[in-house]
Coordinates of C-alpha atoms and ligand atoms in Angstrom, one line a residue:
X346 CA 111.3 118.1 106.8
X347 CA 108.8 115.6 106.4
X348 CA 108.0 113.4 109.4
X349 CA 108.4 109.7 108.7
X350 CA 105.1 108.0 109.8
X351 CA 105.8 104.4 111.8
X352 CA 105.1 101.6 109.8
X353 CA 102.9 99.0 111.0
X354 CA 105.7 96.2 111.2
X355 CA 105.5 94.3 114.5
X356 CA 107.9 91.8 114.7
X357 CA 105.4 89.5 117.5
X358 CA 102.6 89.6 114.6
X359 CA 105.1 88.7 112.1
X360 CA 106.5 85.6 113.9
X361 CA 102.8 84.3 115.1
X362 CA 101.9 84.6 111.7
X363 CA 104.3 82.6 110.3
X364 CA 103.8 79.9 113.1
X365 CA 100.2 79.5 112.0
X366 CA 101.2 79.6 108.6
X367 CA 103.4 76.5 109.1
X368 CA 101.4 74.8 111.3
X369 CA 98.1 75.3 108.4
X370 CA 96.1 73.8 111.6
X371 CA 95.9 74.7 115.0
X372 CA 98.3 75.9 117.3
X373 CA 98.8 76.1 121.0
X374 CA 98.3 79.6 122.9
X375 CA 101.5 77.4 124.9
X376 CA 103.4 76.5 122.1
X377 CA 103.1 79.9 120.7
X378 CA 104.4 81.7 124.0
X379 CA 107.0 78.7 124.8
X380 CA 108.3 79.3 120.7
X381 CA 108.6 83.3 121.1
X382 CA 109.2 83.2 124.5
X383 CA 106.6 85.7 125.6
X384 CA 103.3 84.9 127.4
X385 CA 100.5 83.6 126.3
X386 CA 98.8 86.8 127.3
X387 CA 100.7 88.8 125.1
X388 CA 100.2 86.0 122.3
X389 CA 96.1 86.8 122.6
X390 CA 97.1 90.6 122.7
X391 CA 99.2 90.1 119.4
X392 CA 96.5 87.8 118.1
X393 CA 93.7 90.4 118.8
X394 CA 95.7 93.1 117.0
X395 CA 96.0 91.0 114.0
X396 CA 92.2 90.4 114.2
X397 CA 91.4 93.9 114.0
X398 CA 94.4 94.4 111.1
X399 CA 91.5 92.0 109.1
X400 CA 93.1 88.2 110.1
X401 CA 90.4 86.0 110.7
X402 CA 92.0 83.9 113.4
X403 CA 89.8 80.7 115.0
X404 CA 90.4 80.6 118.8
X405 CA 89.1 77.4 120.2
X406 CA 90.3 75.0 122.9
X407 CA 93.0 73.3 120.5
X408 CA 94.7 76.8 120.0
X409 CA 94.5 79.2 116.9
X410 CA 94.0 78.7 113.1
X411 CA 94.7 81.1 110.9
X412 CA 91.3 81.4 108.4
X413 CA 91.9 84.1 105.8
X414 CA 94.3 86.9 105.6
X415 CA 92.9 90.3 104.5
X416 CA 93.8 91.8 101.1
X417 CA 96.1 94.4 102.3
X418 CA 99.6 95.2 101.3
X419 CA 100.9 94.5 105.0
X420 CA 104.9 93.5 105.0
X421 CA 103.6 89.7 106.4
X422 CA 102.4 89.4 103.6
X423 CA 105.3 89.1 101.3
X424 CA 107.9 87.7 103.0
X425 CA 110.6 87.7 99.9
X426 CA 110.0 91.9 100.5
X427 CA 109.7 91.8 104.0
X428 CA 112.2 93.7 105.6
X429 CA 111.9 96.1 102.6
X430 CA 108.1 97.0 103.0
X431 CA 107.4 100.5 105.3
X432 CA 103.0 100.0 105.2
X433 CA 101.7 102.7 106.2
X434 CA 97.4 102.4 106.5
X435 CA 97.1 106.3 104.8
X436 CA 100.2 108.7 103.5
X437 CA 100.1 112.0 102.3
X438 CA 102.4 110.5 99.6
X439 CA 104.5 108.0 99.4
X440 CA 106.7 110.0 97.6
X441 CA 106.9 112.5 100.1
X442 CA 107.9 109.5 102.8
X443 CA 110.2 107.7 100.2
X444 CA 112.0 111.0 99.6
X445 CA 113.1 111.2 102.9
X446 CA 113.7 107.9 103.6
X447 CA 115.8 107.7 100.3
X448 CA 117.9 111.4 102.0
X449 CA 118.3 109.5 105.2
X450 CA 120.1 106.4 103.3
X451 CA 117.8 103.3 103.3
X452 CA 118.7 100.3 101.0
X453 CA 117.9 100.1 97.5
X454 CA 114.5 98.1 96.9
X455 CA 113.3 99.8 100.0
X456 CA 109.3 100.3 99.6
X457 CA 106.9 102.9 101.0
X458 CA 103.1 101.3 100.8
X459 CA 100.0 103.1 101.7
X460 CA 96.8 101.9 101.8
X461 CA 95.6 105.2 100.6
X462 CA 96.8 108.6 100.0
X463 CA 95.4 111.9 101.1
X464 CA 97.8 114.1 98.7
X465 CA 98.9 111.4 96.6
X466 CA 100.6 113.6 93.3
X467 CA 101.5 113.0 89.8
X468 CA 103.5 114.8 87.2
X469 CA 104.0 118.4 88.0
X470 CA 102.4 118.3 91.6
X471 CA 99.5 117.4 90.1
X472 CA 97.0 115.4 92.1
X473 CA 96.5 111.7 91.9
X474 CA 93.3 110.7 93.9
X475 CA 94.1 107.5 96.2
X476 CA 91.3 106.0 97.4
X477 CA 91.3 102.9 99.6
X478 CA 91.0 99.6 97.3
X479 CA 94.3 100.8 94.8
X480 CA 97.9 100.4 95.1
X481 CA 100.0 103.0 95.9
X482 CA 104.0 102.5 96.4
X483 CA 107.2 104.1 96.0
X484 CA 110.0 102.2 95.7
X485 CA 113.4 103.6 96.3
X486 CA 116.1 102.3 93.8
X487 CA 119.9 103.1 93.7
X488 CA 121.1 102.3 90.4
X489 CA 124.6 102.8 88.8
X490 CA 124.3 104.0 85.9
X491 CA 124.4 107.6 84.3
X492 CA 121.3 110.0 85.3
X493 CA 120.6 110.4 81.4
X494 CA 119.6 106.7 80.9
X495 CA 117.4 107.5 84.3
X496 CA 113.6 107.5 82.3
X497 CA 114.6 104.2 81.1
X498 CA 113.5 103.3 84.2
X499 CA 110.2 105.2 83.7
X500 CA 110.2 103.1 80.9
X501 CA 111.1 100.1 82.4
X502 CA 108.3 100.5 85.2
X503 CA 105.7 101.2 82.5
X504 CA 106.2 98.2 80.9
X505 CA 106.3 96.0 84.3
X506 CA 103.1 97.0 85.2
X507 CA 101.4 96.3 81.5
X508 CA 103.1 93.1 81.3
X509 CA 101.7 91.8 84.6
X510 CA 98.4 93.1 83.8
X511 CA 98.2 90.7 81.1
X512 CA 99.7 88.1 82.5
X513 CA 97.5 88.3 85.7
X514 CA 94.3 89.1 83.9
X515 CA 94.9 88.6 80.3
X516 CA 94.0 92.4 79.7
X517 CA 95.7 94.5 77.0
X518 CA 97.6 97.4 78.9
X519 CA 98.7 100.8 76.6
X520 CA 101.4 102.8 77.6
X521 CA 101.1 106.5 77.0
X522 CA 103.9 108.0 76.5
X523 CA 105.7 109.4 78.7
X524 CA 103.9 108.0 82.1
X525 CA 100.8 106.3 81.9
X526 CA 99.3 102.6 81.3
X527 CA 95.8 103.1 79.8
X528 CA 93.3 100.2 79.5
X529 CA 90.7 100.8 76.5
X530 CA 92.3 104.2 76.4
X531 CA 91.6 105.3 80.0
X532 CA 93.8 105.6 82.6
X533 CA 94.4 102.6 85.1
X534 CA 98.0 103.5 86.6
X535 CA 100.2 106.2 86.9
X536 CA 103.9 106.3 87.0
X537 CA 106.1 109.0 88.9
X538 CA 109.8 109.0 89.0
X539 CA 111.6 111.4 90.8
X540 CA 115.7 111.3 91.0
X541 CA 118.0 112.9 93.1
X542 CA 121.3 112.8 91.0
X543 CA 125.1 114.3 90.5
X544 CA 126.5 115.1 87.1
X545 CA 127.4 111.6 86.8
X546 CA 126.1 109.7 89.3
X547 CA 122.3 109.0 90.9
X548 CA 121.5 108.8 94.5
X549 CA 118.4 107.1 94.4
X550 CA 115.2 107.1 91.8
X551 CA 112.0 107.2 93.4
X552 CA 109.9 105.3 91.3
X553 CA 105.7 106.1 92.3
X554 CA 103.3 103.6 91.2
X555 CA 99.2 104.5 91.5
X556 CA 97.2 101.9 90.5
X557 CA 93.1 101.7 90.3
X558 CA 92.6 98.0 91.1
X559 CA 89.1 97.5 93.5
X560 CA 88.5 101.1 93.6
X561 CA 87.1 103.7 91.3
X562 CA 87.8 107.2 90.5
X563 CA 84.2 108.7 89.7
X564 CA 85.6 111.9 88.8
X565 CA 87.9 111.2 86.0
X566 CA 84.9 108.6 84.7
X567 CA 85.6 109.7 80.8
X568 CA 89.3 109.2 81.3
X569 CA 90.4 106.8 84.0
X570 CA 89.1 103.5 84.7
X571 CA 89.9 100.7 87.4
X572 CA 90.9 97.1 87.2
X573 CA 87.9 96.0 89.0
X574 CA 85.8 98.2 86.5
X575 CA 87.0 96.5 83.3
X576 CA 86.9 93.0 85.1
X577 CA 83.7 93.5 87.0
X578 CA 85.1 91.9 89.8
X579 CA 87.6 92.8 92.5
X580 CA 91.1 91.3 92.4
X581 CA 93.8 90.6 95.2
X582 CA 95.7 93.7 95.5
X583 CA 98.6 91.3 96.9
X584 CA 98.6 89.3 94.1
X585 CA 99.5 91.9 91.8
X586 CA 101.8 94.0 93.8
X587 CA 103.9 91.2 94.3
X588 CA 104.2 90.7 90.9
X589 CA 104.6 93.7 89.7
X590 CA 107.4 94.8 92.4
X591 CA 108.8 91.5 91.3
X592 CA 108.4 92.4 87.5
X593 CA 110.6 96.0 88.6
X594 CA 112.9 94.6 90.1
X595 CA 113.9 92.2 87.7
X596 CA 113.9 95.2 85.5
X597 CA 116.5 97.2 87.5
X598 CA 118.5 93.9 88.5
X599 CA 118.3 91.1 86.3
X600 CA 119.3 88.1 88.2
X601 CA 116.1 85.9 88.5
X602 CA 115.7 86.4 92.3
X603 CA 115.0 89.6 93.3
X604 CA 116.8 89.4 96.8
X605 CA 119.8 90.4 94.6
X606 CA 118.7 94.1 95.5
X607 CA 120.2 93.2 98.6
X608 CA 123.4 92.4 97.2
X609 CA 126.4 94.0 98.8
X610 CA 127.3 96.6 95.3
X611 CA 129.9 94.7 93.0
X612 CA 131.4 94.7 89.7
X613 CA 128.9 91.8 88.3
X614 CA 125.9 93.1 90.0
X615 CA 127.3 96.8 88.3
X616 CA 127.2 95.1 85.4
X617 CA 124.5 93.7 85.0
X618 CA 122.5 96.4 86.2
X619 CA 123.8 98.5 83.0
X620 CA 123.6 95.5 80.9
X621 CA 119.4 95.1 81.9
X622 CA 118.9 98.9 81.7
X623 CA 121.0 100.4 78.5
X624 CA 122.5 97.5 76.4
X625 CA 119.3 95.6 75.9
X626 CA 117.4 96.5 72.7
X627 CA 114.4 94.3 74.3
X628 CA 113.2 97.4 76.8
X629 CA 112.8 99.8 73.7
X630 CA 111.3 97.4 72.0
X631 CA 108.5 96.0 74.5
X632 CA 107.6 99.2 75.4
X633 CA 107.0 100.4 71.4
X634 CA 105.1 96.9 71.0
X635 CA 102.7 98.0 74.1
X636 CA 102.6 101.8 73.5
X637 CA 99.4 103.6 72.4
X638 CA 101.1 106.8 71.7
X639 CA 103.3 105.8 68.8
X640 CA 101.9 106.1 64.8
X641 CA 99.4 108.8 66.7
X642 CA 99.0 112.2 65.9
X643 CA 100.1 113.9 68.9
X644 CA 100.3 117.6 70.7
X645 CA 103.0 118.2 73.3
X646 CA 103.4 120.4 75.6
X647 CA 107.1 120.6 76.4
X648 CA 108.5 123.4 78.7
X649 CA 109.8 125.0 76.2
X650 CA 107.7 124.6 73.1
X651 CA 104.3 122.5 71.6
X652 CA 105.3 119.9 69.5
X653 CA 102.2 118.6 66.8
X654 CA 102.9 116.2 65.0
X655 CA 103.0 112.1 64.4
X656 CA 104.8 110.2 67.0
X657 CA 106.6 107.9 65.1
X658 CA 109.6 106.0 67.5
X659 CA 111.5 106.9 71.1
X660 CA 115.0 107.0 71.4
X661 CA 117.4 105.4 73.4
X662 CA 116.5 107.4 76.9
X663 CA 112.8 107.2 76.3
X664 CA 112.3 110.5 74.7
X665 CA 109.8 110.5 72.2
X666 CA 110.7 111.4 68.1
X667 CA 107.4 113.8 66.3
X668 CA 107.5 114.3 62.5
X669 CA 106.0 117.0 61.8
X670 CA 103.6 118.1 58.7
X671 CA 106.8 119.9 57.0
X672 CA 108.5 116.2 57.6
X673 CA 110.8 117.6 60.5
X674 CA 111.8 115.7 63.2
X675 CA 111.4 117.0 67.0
X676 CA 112.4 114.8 70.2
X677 CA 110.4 115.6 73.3
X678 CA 112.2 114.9 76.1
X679 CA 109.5 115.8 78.6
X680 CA 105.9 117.2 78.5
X681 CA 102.2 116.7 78.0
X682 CA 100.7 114.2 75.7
X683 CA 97.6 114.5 74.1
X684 CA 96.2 111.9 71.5
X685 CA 95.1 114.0 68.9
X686 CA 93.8 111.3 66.5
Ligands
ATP1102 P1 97.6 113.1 81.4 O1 97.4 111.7 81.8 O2 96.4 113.9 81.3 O3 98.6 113.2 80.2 P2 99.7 113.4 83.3 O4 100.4 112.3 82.6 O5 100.5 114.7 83.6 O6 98.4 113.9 82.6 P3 99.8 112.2 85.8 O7 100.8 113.1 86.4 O8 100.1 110.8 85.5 O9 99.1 112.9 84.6 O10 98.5 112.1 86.8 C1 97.8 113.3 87.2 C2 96.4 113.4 86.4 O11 95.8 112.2 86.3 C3 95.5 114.3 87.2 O12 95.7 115.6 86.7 C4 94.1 113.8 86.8 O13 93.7 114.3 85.6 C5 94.3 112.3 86.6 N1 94.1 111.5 87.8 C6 94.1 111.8 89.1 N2 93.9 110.7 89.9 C7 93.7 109.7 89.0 C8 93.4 108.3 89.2 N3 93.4 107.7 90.4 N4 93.3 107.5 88.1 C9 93.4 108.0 86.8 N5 93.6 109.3 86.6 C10 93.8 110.1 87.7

């Protein structure tokens, strides 16, 4: 069983925060303590701890000002997610700790964040090198619909994360089929979904998200790249995992805010939830205008067979349809992509 790592959510830090937030000048060690109702020592004990999380707080004589916040994925820091956010500063994987989490029966929309990974994994156990400086997140989602429309939510991701891209930096973002978003053909993120389902019913989808944002990944130099790499600057991290959470969970439940994840389950959130995922042409088709794979010779390496041929469309669950030479058609459900011209 994997041990589930305290997240760094203090519920003192939160509230002080969002007092100096409000206030936008200074505020009072007093009014502080008199407001939360602890004393003022324990308001400069909170207020040191959020110095050394990367705050810069101003302490003078009038009280305390909050300067600049730092750029990490911290639950203050998104207060629409708040309560959703377990932050962890380094995970072995946040798949590992969204697994469990997911078995023990959090909420759907629930989000393990690291700051880095030690054994962060992709496809097939392999490894996914997560350096301080990228995003790394699992979010646990519990949607109602069958487990064979599941990779439409691999799908679904995909396409969040290449839409926000561009809308965020006005970069052109690929999607390799089945899992990754390249930008000028190398990798930038990585998508992992993992599903614990009945015959007719999921549990949860764990949806794993690695992105290279301010950090670089020196070994996989001819094939990966980093945000800050192709912009030559660094980017807020925030910034872009808010959207692109946002941008997911839109996906998965379509109503315009996405506190609807909190929702008590219902008939019109049921609904909906099948409407956004299967009956829409649109996902299918945004992700066929974005992909890189598609009108590309391609070799893949399926469990059960190598498929070469030309990728020419995906079907309705994501898996992708090869002509081969002899003009036969093959659907790979699953496997390894390579580009072949
Ligand atoms: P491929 O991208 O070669 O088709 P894959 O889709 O199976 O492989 P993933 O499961 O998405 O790959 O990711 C694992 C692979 O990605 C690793 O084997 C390694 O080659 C590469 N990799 C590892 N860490 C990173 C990273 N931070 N950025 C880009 N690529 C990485």
């Amino acid at each position: 069983m994997v041990n589930i790592p305290k997240s760094e959510v203090n519920e003192m830090k939160r509230k002080i925060l969002k007092a100096l937030r409000g206030s936008g000048g200074y505020v009072s060690g007093e009014t502080l303590s008199k407001e939360l109702g602890i004393s003022r020592v324990s308001i400069w004990k909170h207020i040191h701890s959020l110095k050394e999380d990367g705050y810069i707080i101003e302490a003078s004589p009038k009280g305390y000002k909050l300067i600049s916040s730092p750029d990490l994925l911290l639950p203050y820091e998104f207060p629409s997610l708040e309560g959703k956010i377990h932050h962890l500063r380094e995970a072995t994987s946040t798949m590992d700790v969204a697994r469990e989490l997911a078995k023990r029966g959090v909420e759907t929309g629930t989000i393990v964040v690291a700051e880095s990974q030690s054994r962060g994994r992709g496809r097939l156990r392999r490894e996914w090198l997560s350096p301080e400086g990228g995003i790394y997140f699992t979010i646990i989602l519990r949607p109602e619909i069958s487990p064979i429309y599941a990779p439409r939510i691999n799908l679904m991701a995909s396409v969040a994360v290449a839409k926000t891209i561009k809308r965020l930096f006005g970069l052109r973002a690929e999607l390799k089929w089945p899992n990754d978003v390249l930008i000028q053909g190398k990798k930038v993120c990585g998508i992992l979904a993992e599903m614990d389902a009945e015959m007719d019913a999921i549990n949860f989808v764990n949806l794993g998200i690695g992105i290279n944002v301010n950090s670089s990944v020196p070994q996989f130099g001819e094939t990966a790249t980093s945000l800050k790499d192709v912009l030559g600057r660094e980017i807020s991290r925030k910034e872009l995992f808010r959207s692109v959470v946002t941008e997911i969970l839109r996906g998965v439940y379509p109503e315009r805010d996405s506190s609807v994840a909190l929702l008590p389950q219902n008939d019109i959130r049921r609904r909906a939830q099948k409407q956004a995922l299967l009956a829409k042409a649109d996902l299918l088709e945004e992700w066929k205008s974005l992909s890189a794979t598609l009108n590309r010779e391609v070799r893949i390496a399926t469990p059960g067979e190598v498929i070469v041929g030309q990728a020419i469309d995906i079907d309705t669950t994501g898996a992708l349809i090869v002509k081969g030479k002899d003009g036969s058609l093959r659907t790979a459900i699953a496997g390894d992509c390579i580009h072949l011209r």
